[in-house]
Tab-separated table of C-alpha atoms and ligand atoms in Angstrom:
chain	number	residue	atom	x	y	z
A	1	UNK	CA	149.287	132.548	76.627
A	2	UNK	CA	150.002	128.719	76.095
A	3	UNK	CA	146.750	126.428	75.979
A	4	UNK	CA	146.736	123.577	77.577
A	5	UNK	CA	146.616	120.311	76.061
A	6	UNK	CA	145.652	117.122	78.375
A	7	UNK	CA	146.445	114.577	75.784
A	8	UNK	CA	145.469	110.705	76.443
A	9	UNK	CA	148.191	108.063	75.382
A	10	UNK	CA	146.122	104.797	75.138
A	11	UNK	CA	148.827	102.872	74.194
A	12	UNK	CA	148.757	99.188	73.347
A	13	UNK	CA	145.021	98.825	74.835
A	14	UNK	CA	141.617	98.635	74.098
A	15	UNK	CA	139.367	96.637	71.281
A	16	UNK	CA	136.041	98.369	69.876
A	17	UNK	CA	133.863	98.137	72.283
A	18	UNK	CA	135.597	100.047	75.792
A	19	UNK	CA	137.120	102.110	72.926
A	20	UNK	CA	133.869	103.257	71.798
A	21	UNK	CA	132.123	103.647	75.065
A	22	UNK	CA	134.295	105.633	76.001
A	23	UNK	CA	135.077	107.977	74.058
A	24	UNK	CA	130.871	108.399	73.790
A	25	UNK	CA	131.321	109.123	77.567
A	26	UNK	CA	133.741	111.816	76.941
A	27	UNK	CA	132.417	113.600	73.810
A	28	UNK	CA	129.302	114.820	75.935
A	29	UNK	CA	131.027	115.191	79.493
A	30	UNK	CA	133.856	117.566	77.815
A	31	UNK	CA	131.783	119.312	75.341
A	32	UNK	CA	131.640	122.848	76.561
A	33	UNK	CA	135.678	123.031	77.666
A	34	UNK	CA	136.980	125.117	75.407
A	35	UNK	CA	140.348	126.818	76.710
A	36	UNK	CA	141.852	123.238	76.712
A	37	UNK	CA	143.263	121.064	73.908
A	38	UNK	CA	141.477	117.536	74.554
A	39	UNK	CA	143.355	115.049	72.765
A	40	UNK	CA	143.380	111.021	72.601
A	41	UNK	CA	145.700	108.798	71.059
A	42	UNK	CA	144.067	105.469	70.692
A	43	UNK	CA	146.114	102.057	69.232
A	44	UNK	CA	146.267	102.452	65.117
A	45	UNK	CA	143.294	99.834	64.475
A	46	UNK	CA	140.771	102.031	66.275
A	47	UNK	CA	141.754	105.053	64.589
A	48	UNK	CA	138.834	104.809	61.983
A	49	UNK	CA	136.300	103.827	65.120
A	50	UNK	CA	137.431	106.502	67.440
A	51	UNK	CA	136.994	109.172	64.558
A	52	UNK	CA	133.760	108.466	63.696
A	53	UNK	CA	132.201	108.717	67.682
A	54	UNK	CA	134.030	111.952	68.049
A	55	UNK	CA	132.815	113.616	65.071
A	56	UNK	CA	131.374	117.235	65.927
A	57	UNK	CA	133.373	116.814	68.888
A	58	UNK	CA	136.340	119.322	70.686
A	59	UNK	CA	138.031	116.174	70.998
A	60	UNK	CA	140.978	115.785	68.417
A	61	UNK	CA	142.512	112.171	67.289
A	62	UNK	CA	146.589	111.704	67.190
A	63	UNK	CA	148.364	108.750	66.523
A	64	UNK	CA	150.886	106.913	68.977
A	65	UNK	CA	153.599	106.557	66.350
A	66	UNK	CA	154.923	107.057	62.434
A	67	UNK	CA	157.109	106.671	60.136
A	68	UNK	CA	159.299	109.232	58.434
A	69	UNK	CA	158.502	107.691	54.978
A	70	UNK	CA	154.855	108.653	52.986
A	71	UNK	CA	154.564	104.631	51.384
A	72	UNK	CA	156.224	101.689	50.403
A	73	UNK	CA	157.811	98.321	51.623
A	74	UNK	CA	158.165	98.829	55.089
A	75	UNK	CA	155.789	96.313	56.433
A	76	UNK	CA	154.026	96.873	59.821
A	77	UNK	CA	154.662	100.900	60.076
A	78	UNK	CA	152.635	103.737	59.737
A	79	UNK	CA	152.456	106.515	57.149
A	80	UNK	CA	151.542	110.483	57.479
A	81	UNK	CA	149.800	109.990	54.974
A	82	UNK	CA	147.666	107.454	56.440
A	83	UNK	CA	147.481	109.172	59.827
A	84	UNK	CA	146.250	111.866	57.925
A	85	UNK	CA	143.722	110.084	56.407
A	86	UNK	CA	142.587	108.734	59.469
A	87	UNK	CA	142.015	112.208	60.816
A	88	UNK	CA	144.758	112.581	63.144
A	89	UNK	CA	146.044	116.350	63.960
A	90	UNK	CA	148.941	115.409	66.601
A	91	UNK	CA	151.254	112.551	67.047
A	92	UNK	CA	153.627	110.830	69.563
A	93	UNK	CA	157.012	110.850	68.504
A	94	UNK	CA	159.961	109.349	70.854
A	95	UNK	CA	157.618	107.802	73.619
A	96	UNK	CA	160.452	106.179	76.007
A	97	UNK	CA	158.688	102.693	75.470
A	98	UNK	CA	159.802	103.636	71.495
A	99	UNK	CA	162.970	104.391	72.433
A	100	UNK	CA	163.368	101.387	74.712
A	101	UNK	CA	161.582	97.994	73.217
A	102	UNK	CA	161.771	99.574	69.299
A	103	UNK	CA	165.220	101.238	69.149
A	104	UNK	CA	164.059	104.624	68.580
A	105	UNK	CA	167.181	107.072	68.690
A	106	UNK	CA	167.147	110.638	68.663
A	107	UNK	CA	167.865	110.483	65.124
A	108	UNK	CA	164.949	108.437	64.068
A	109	UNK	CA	162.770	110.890	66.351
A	110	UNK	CA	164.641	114.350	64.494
A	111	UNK	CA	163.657	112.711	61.003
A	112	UNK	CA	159.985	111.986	62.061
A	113	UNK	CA	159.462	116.090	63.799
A	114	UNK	CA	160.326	117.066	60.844
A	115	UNK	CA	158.334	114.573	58.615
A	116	UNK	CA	155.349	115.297	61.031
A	117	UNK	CA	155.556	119.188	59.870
A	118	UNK	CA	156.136	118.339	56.688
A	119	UNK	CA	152.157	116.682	57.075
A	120	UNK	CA	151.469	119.703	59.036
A	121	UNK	CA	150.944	117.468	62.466
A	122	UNK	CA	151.490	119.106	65.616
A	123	UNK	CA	154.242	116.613	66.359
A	124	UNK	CA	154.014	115.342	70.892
A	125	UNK	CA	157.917	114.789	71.026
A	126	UNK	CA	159.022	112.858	74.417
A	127	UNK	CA	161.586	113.210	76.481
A	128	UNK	CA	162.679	112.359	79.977
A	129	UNK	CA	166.085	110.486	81.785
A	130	UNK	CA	165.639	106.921	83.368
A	131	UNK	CA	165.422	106.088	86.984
A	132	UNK	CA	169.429	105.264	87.130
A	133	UNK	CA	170.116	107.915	84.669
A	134	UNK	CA	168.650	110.666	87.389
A	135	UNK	CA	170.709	108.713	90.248
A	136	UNK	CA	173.368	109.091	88.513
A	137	UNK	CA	172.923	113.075	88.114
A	138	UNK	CA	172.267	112.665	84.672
A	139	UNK	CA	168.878	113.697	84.109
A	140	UNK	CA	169.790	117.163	82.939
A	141	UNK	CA	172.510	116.001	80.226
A	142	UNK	CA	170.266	113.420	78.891
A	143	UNK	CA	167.298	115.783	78.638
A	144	UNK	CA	169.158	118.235	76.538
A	145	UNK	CA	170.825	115.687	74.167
A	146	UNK	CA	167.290	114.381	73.608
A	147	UNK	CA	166.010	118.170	72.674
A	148	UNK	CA	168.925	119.205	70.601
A	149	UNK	CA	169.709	116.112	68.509
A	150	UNK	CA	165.801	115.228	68.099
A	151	UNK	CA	164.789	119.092	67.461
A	152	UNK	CA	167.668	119.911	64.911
A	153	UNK	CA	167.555	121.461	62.259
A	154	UNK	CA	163.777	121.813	62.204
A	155	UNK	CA	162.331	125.524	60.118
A	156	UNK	CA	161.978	128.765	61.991
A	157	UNK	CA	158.249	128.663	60.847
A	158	UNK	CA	157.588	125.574	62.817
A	159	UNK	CA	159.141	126.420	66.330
A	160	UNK	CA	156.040	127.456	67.796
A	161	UNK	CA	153.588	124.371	66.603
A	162	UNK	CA	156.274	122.258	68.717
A	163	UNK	CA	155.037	120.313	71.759
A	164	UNK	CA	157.423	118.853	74.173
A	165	UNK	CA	156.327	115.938	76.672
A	166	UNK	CA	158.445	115.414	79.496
A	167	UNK	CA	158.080	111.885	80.960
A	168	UNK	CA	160.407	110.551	83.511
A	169	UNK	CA	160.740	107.286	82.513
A	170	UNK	CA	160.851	106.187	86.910
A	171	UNK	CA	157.409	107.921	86.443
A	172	UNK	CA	155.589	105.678	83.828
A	173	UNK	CA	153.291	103.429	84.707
A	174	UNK	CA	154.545	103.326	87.924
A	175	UNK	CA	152.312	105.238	90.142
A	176	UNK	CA	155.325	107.405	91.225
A	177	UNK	CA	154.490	110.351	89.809
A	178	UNK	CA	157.361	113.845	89.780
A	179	UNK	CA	156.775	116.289	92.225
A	180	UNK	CA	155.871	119.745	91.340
A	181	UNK	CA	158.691	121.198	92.348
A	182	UNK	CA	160.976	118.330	90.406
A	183	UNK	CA	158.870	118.558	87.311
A	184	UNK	CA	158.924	122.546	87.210
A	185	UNK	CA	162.820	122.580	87.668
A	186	UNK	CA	163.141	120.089	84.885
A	187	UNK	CA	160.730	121.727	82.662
A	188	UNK	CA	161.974	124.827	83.414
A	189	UNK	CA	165.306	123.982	82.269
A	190	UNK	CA	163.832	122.200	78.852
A	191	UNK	CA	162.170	125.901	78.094
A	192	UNK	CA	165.647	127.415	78.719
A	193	UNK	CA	167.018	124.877	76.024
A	194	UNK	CA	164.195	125.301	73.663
A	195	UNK	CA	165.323	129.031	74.124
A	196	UNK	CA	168.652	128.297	73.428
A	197	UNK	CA	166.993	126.006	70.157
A	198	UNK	CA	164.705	128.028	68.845
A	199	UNK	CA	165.479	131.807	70.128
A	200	UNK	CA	162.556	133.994	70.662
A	201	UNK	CA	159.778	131.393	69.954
A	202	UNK	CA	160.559	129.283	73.427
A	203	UNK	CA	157.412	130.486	75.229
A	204	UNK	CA	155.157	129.733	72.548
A	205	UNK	CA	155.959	125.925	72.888
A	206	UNK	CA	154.269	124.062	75.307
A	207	UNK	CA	155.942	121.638	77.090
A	208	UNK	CA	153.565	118.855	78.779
A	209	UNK	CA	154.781	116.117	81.874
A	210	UNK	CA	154.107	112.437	81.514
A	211	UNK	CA	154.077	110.353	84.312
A	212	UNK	CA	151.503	108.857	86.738
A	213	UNK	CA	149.133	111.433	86.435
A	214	UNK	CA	145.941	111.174	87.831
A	215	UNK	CA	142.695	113.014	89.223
A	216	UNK	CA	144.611	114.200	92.232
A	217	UNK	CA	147.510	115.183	91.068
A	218	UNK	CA	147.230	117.039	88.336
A	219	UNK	CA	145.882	120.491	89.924
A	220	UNK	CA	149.914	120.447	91.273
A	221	UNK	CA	151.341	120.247	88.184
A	222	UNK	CA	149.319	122.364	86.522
A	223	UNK	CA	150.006	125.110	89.017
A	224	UNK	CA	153.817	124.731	87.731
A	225	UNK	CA	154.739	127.556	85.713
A	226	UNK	CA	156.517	126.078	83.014
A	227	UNK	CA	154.111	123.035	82.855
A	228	UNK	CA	151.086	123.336	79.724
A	229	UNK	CA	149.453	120.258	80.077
A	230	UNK	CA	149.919	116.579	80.512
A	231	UNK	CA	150.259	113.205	78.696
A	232	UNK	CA	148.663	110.512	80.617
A	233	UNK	CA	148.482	106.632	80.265
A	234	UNK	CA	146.688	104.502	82.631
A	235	UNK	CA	144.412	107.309	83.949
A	236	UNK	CA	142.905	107.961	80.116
A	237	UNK	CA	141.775	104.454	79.683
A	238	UNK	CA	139.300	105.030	82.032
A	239	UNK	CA	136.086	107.959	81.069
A	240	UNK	CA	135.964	108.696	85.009
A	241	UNK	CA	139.424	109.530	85.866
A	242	UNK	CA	140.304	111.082	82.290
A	243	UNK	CA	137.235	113.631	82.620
A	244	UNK	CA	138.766	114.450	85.896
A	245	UNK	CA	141.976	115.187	84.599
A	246	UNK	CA	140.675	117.402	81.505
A	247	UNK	CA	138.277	119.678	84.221
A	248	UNK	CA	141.133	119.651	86.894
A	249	UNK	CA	140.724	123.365	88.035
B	1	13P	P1	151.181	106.675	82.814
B	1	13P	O1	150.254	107.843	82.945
B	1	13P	O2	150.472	105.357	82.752
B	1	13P	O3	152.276	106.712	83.836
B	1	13P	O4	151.902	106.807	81.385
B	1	13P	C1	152.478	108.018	81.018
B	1	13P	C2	152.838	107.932	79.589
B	1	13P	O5	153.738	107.200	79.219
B	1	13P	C3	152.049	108.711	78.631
B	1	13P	O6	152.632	108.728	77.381
């Protein structure tokens, strides 16, 4: 049985205050939900903040990006060892807006999965085809490029700490969210390459969509077979509609 994770992806927003506030809000709404994974990713400089109002929580801390290296002069990144510190468990690796404004190639993402377990994170690695990628009838191809050049090589002992985000990139922050029936179809065909990846061990990794999610959508995607949770944007910024999403039934 895969647990679900609903994992929030604050991205570049928030300051102390609305960070703090809500994540107050959440600690005691969410505090008996225990057959879910409740995780929230807030900007690097509220790391420290977020940690200390979720302390005794169920409510774990990842980190939106890092870098493959543990210190030196690389000026502006982030280290394992400092997510670490921080008190991070999981972290975003490959998020299309990565990929797209910071160059991130499925080489860069392969060499931070693996530096991720090396920390012993459980490393959120995203996928998902653009909007004239799928017009094209490319969605597929691209998907399974993304999975076998970022997922190579990684050890057998790993395979099943993996988590997989699918996020269309037409989906993003665009309020056009996948259907079911095109999310299942895609993720269903991501667990038949993780198969083909990492063989036996495919149905222990749970593979999560990303993409416009909201309070009344998610029931839909949940009830997708091949769908174990979601990573959601917009809708976690706000206590209400996150909470909603975490005790979607
Ligand atoms: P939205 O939920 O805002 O579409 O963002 C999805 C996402 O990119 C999460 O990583």
């Amino acid at each position: 049985m895969r647990k679900v994770i609903i994992a929030g992806n604050w991205k570049m927003n928030k300051e102390t205050e609305s960070a703090v506030s809500l994540v107050r809000e959440l600690k005691t709404e969410v505090r008996d939900i225990t057959d879910r994974e409740i995780v929230v990713c807030p900007p690097f400089t509220l790391l420290g903040e977020v940690k200390k109002n979720l302390c005794d929580s169920n409510i774990f801390l990842g980190g939106q990006n890092m870098f493959w290296e543990k210190e030196g002069a690389y000026t502006g990144e982030i280290s394992p060892l400092m997510l670490k510190d921080a008190g991070c468990k999981y972290v975003i690796i490959g998020h299309s807006e990565r990929r797209a404004y910071f160059g991130e190639t499925n080489e860069s993402v392969n060499k931070k999965v693996k530096t991720a377990f090396c920390y012993d994170f459980i490393p959120i690695v995203c996928i998902g085809e653009t909007l004239a990628q799928r017009e094209k009838g490319e969605a597929f191809g691209v998907v399974e490029k993304q999975l076998r050049e970022g997922l190579a090589d990684l050890k057998v002992e790993d395979f099943s700490k993996l988590v997989v985000a699918y996020e269309p990139v037409w989906a993003i922050g665009t309020g056009k969210t996948a259907t079911p029936l095109q999310a299942e179809e895609i993720h269903k065909f991501i667990r038949e390459i993780l198969e083909s990846i990492f063989e036996g061990k495919s149905e222990e990794i749970r593979i999560l969509y990303g993409g416009s999610i909201k309070p009344e959508n998610i029931s839909d995607l949940m009830s997708c077979q091949n769908i174990d949770g979601g990573l959601i944007g917009g809708a976690s910024l706000s206590a209400d509609n996150f909470i909603k999403i975490i005790k979607f039934i």
